[in-house]
Amino acid sequence: MNFTGKTVGYAVTGSHCTLEEIMPQVKRFVDAGARVIPIASQAVMTTDTRFGASDHWQKQLKEITGNDIISTIVDAEPLGPSKLLDVMVIAPCTGNTTSKLANAMTESPVLMAAKAQMRNQRPLVLAISTNDGLGLNAANIAKLLVAKNIYFVPFGQDNPKQKPNSLVARMDLVPEACYAALEGRQLQPVLIERFQY
């Protein structure tokens, strides 16, 4: 994969347990020649968890990309008129973000950036990570699966015995899914097996 000359918007939301998994994917874009613009939700910018401090994740994003993080709605809004992003990915994309995106709610920098991307009819790629993907959020995922210019990183149940409604994307396929989206196609298969018995 070659992303030379492409600008990738890499948005991160508050599925804190997957942040360590996605950092190598951010680096893969940079290594493939992309200019990466990091975008983060308020949860990522302000919340320390058992998976790491907010400052730790912010520092990694800045160091890997060499760019400041877009962390406010005001800073995200110009992405629309500027048409800066060739492709945007939200990875991880929480159930909260999924539901708001599916219902046209724009109350975070990540959602504002996503709205800008859709306004420009450019690809938006979602790497879901939600405990209720087969629960109440199933309807929102279904709405987004059929939406124009929205693509998914292949996903599946991550722990069907203890969390039967939980769905998580294969984060290691984020760059591949974005590359396919730039070509106007959905990386297949969309539904995959993520767990082991």
Short mmCIF file of C-alpha atoms in Angstrom, two decimals, residues 3-196:
data_model
loop_
_atom_site.label_atom_id
_atom_site.label_comp_id
_atom_site.label_asym_id
_atom_site.label_seq_id
_atom_site.Cartn_x
_atom_site.Cartn_y
_atom_site.Cartn_z
CA PHE A 3 -0.38 6.50 0.67
CA THR A 4 2.13 8.97 -0.76
CA GLY A 5 0.42 12.28 -1.48
CA LYS A 6 -2.64 11.35 0.60
CA THR A 7 -3.83 13.08 3.74
CA VAL A 8 -5.45 10.77 6.27
CA GLY A 9 -7.60 12.02 9.11
CA TYR A 10 -7.12 9.58 11.99
CA ALA A 11 -9.82 10.10 14.61
CA VAL A 12 -9.67 8.41 18.00
CA THR A 13 -12.60 8.03 20.40
CA GLY A 14 -12.93 6.69 23.91
CA SER A 15 -12.66 2.94 23.58
CA HIS A 16 -9.59 3.20 25.79
CA CYS A 17 -8.90 -0.54 25.79
CA THR A 18 -8.06 -0.42 22.06
CA LEU A 19 -5.81 2.66 22.02
CA GLU A 20 -2.61 0.64 22.33
CA GLU A 21 -3.76 -1.52 19.42
CA ILE A 22 -4.36 1.42 17.09
CA MET A 23 -1.11 3.34 17.57
CA PRO A 24 0.89 0.98 15.30
CA GLN A 25 -1.78 1.50 12.62
CA VAL A 26 -1.28 5.27 12.77
CA LYS A 27 2.43 4.64 12.22
CA ARG A 28 1.71 2.35 9.27
CA PHE A 29 0.02 5.26 7.46
CA VAL A 30 3.02 7.50 8.10
CA ASP A 31 5.42 4.78 6.98
CA ALA A 32 3.37 4.36 3.79
CA GLY A 33 3.85 8.03 2.92
CA ALA A 34 0.65 9.59 4.23
CA ARG A 35 0.31 12.90 5.99
CA VAL A 36 -1.74 12.00 9.07
CA ILE A 37 -3.92 14.54 10.87
CA PRO A 38 -4.87 13.28 14.35
CA ILE A 39 -8.35 14.06 15.70
CA ALA A 40 -9.45 13.11 19.21
CA SER A 41 -12.65 13.12 21.21
CA GLN A 42 -12.97 14.83 24.57
CA ALA A 43 -12.86 11.43 26.29
CA VAL A 44 -9.41 10.72 24.82
CA MET A 45 -8.18 14.24 25.57
CA THR A 46 -9.29 14.35 29.21
CA THR A 47 -9.69 10.85 30.65
CA ASP A 48 -7.04 8.79 32.43
CA THR A 49 -7.91 5.10 32.64
CA ARG A 50 -6.30 1.82 33.64
CA PHE A 51 -5.26 1.56 29.99
CA GLY A 52 -3.16 4.73 30.15
CA ALA A 53 -3.17 8.42 30.91
CA SER A 54 -4.61 10.91 28.44
CA ASP A 55 -1.26 12.68 28.17
CA HIS A 56 0.39 9.40 27.18
CA TRP A 57 -1.96 8.85 24.23
CA GLN A 58 -1.80 12.49 23.14
CA LYS A 59 2.00 12.40 23.16
CA GLN A 60 2.05 9.24 21.04
CA LEU A 61 -0.33 10.69 18.45
CA LYS A 62 1.72 13.87 18.14
CA GLU A 63 5.04 12.04 17.95
CA ILE A 64 3.90 9.50 15.37
CA THR A 65 2.14 11.99 13.09
CA GLY A 66 4.24 15.10 13.66
CA ASN A 67 1.01 17.11 13.82
CA ASP A 68 -1.05 18.75 16.54
CA ILE A 69 -4.28 17.02 17.52
CA ILE A 70 -7.57 18.51 16.38
CA SER A 71 -9.48 18.43 19.65
CA THR A 72 -12.24 21.03 19.34
CA ILE A 73 -15.27 21.46 17.10
CA VAL A 74 -13.95 24.88 16.08
CA ASP A 75 -10.66 23.35 14.89
CA ALA A 76 -12.46 20.51 13.07
CA GLU A 77 -14.92 22.69 11.17
CA PRO A 78 -12.43 23.98 8.54
CA LEU A 79 -11.84 20.40 7.35
CA GLY A 80 -15.00 20.78 5.28
CA PRO A 81 -14.24 23.91 3.26
CA SER A 82 -10.53 23.06 2.95
CA LYS A 83 -11.22 19.53 1.67
CA LEU A 84 -7.99 18.56 3.43
CA LEU A 85 -8.66 14.87 4.03
CA ASP A 86 -8.54 12.31 1.26
CA VAL A 87 -9.83 9.65 3.68
CA MET A 88 -10.86 9.76 7.31
CA VAL A 89 -10.97 6.86 9.73
CA ILE A 90 -12.49 6.71 13.20
CA ALA A 91 -10.58 3.97 15.03
CA PRO A 92 -11.71 3.06 17.57
CA CYS A 93 -15.28 4.18 16.89
CA THR A 94 -17.32 3.77 20.06
CA GLY A 95 -21.00 2.93 20.28
CA ASN A 96 -21.62 6.49 21.43
CA THR A 97 -19.92 7.91 18.33
CA THR A 98 -21.65 5.36 16.08
CA SER A 99 -25.10 6.27 17.41
CA LYS A 100 -24.53 10.01 17.07
CA LEU A 101 -23.11 9.68 13.57
CA ALA A 102 -26.06 7.54 12.47
CA ASN A 103 -28.47 10.13 13.83
CA ALA A 104 -26.72 13.25 12.46
CA MET A 105 -25.56 14.60 15.83
CA THR A 106 -22.44 16.77 15.77
CA GLU A 107 -21.20 17.48 19.27
CA SER A 108 -17.53 16.55 19.18
CA PRO A 109 -14.48 17.29 17.03
CA VAL A 110 -14.56 13.73 15.69
CA LEU A 111 -18.19 14.03 14.60
CA MET A 112 -17.60 17.49 13.11
CA ALA A 113 -14.68 16.11 11.11
CA ALA A 114 -16.82 13.16 9.98
CA LYS A 115 -19.59 15.56 8.93
CA ALA A 116 -17.04 17.58 6.95
CA GLN A 117 -15.82 14.42 5.23
CA MET A 118 -19.35 13.38 4.29
CA ARG A 119 -20.08 16.90 3.05
CA ASN A 120 -17.16 16.53 0.67
CA GLN A 121 -18.38 13.09 -0.45
CA ARG A 122 -15.07 11.55 0.50
CA PRO A 123 -14.56 8.20 2.24
CA LEU A 124 -15.19 7.83 5.95
CA VAL A 125 -14.02 4.53 7.46
CA LEU A 126 -15.31 3.22 10.80
CA ALA A 127 -13.52 0.73 13.05
CA ILE A 128 -16.20 -0.02 15.59
CA SER A 129 -15.54 -0.97 19.19
CA THR A 130 -18.76 -1.18 21.15
CA ASN A 131 -20.23 -3.37 23.88
CA ASP A 132 -23.74 -3.02 22.41
CA GLY A 133 -23.10 -3.60 18.72
CA LEU A 134 -25.59 -6.49 18.71
CA GLY A 135 -27.85 -4.65 21.16
CA LEU A 136 -29.43 -1.23 20.78
CA ASN A 137 -26.56 -0.02 18.61
CA ALA A 138 -27.24 -2.67 15.96
CA ALA A 139 -29.78 -0.35 14.33
CA ASN A 140 -27.21 2.45 14.10
CA ILE A 141 -24.56 0.19 12.60
CA ALA A 142 -27.12 -1.00 10.05
CA LYS A 143 -27.91 2.59 9.05
CA LEU A 144 -24.23 3.33 8.53
CA LEU A 145 -23.54 0.09 6.61
CA VAL A 146 -25.79 1.30 3.80
CA ALA A 147 -24.76 4.97 3.89
CA LYS A 148 -22.96 6.47 0.90
CA ASN A 149 -19.18 6.96 1.28
CA ILE A 150 -19.07 5.17 4.65
CA TYR A 151 -16.97 2.02 4.90
CA PHE A 152 -16.18 -0.38 7.73
CA VAL A 153 -13.05 -2.05 8.97
CA PRO A 154 -14.00 -5.76 9.17
CA PHE A 155 -15.46 -6.56 12.59
CA GLY A 156 -16.81 -9.38 14.71
CA GLN A 157 -17.71 -10.52 18.20
CA ASP A 158 -14.71 -10.25 20.48
CA ASN A 159 -16.07 -12.12 23.52
CA PRO A 160 -19.41 -13.79 22.78
CA LYS A 161 -19.56 -15.78 26.01
CA GLN A 162 -19.06 -12.93 28.47
CA LYS A 163 -20.13 -9.99 26.27
CA PRO A 164 -22.50 -11.40 23.64
CA ASN A 165 -23.45 -7.97 22.23
CA SER A 166 -19.88 -6.69 21.88
CA LEU A 167 -18.39 -6.00 18.43
CA VAL A 168 -14.81 -4.91 17.70
CA ALA A 169 -13.06 -4.24 14.41
CA ARG A 170 -9.78 -5.84 13.38
CA MET A 171 -7.66 -2.78 14.06
CA ASP A 172 -4.73 -4.27 12.14
CA LEU A 173 -6.85 -3.92 8.99
CA VAL A 174 -7.40 -0.16 9.34
CA PRO A 175 -4.92 0.85 6.61
CA GLU A 176 -6.18 -1.86 4.26
CA ALA A 177 -9.79 -0.73 4.78
CA CYS A 178 -8.81 2.89 4.09
CA TYR A 179 -6.89 1.92 0.96
CA ALA A 180 -9.94 0.05 -0.33
CA ALA A 181 -12.20 3.00 0.55
CA LEU A 182 -10.02 5.35 -1.49
CA GLU A 183 -10.74 3.02 -4.41
CA GLY A 184 -14.47 3.21 -3.66
CA ARG A 185 -14.81 -0.33 -2.34
CA GLN A 186 -15.57 -2.03 0.95
CA LEU A 187 -12.84 -4.34 2.24
CA GLN A 188 -14.30 -7.84 2.42
CA PRO A 189 -15.44 -9.78 4.29
CA VAL A 190 -17.08 -7.22 6.56
CA LEU A 191 -18.13 -9.77 9.19
CA ILE A 192 -15.26 -11.81 10.55
CA GLU A 193 -14.46 -14.11 13.44
CA ARG A 194 -12.47 -12.25 16.09
CA PHE A 195 -12.55 -14.67 18.99
CA GLN A 196 -11.19 -18.08 19.81
#
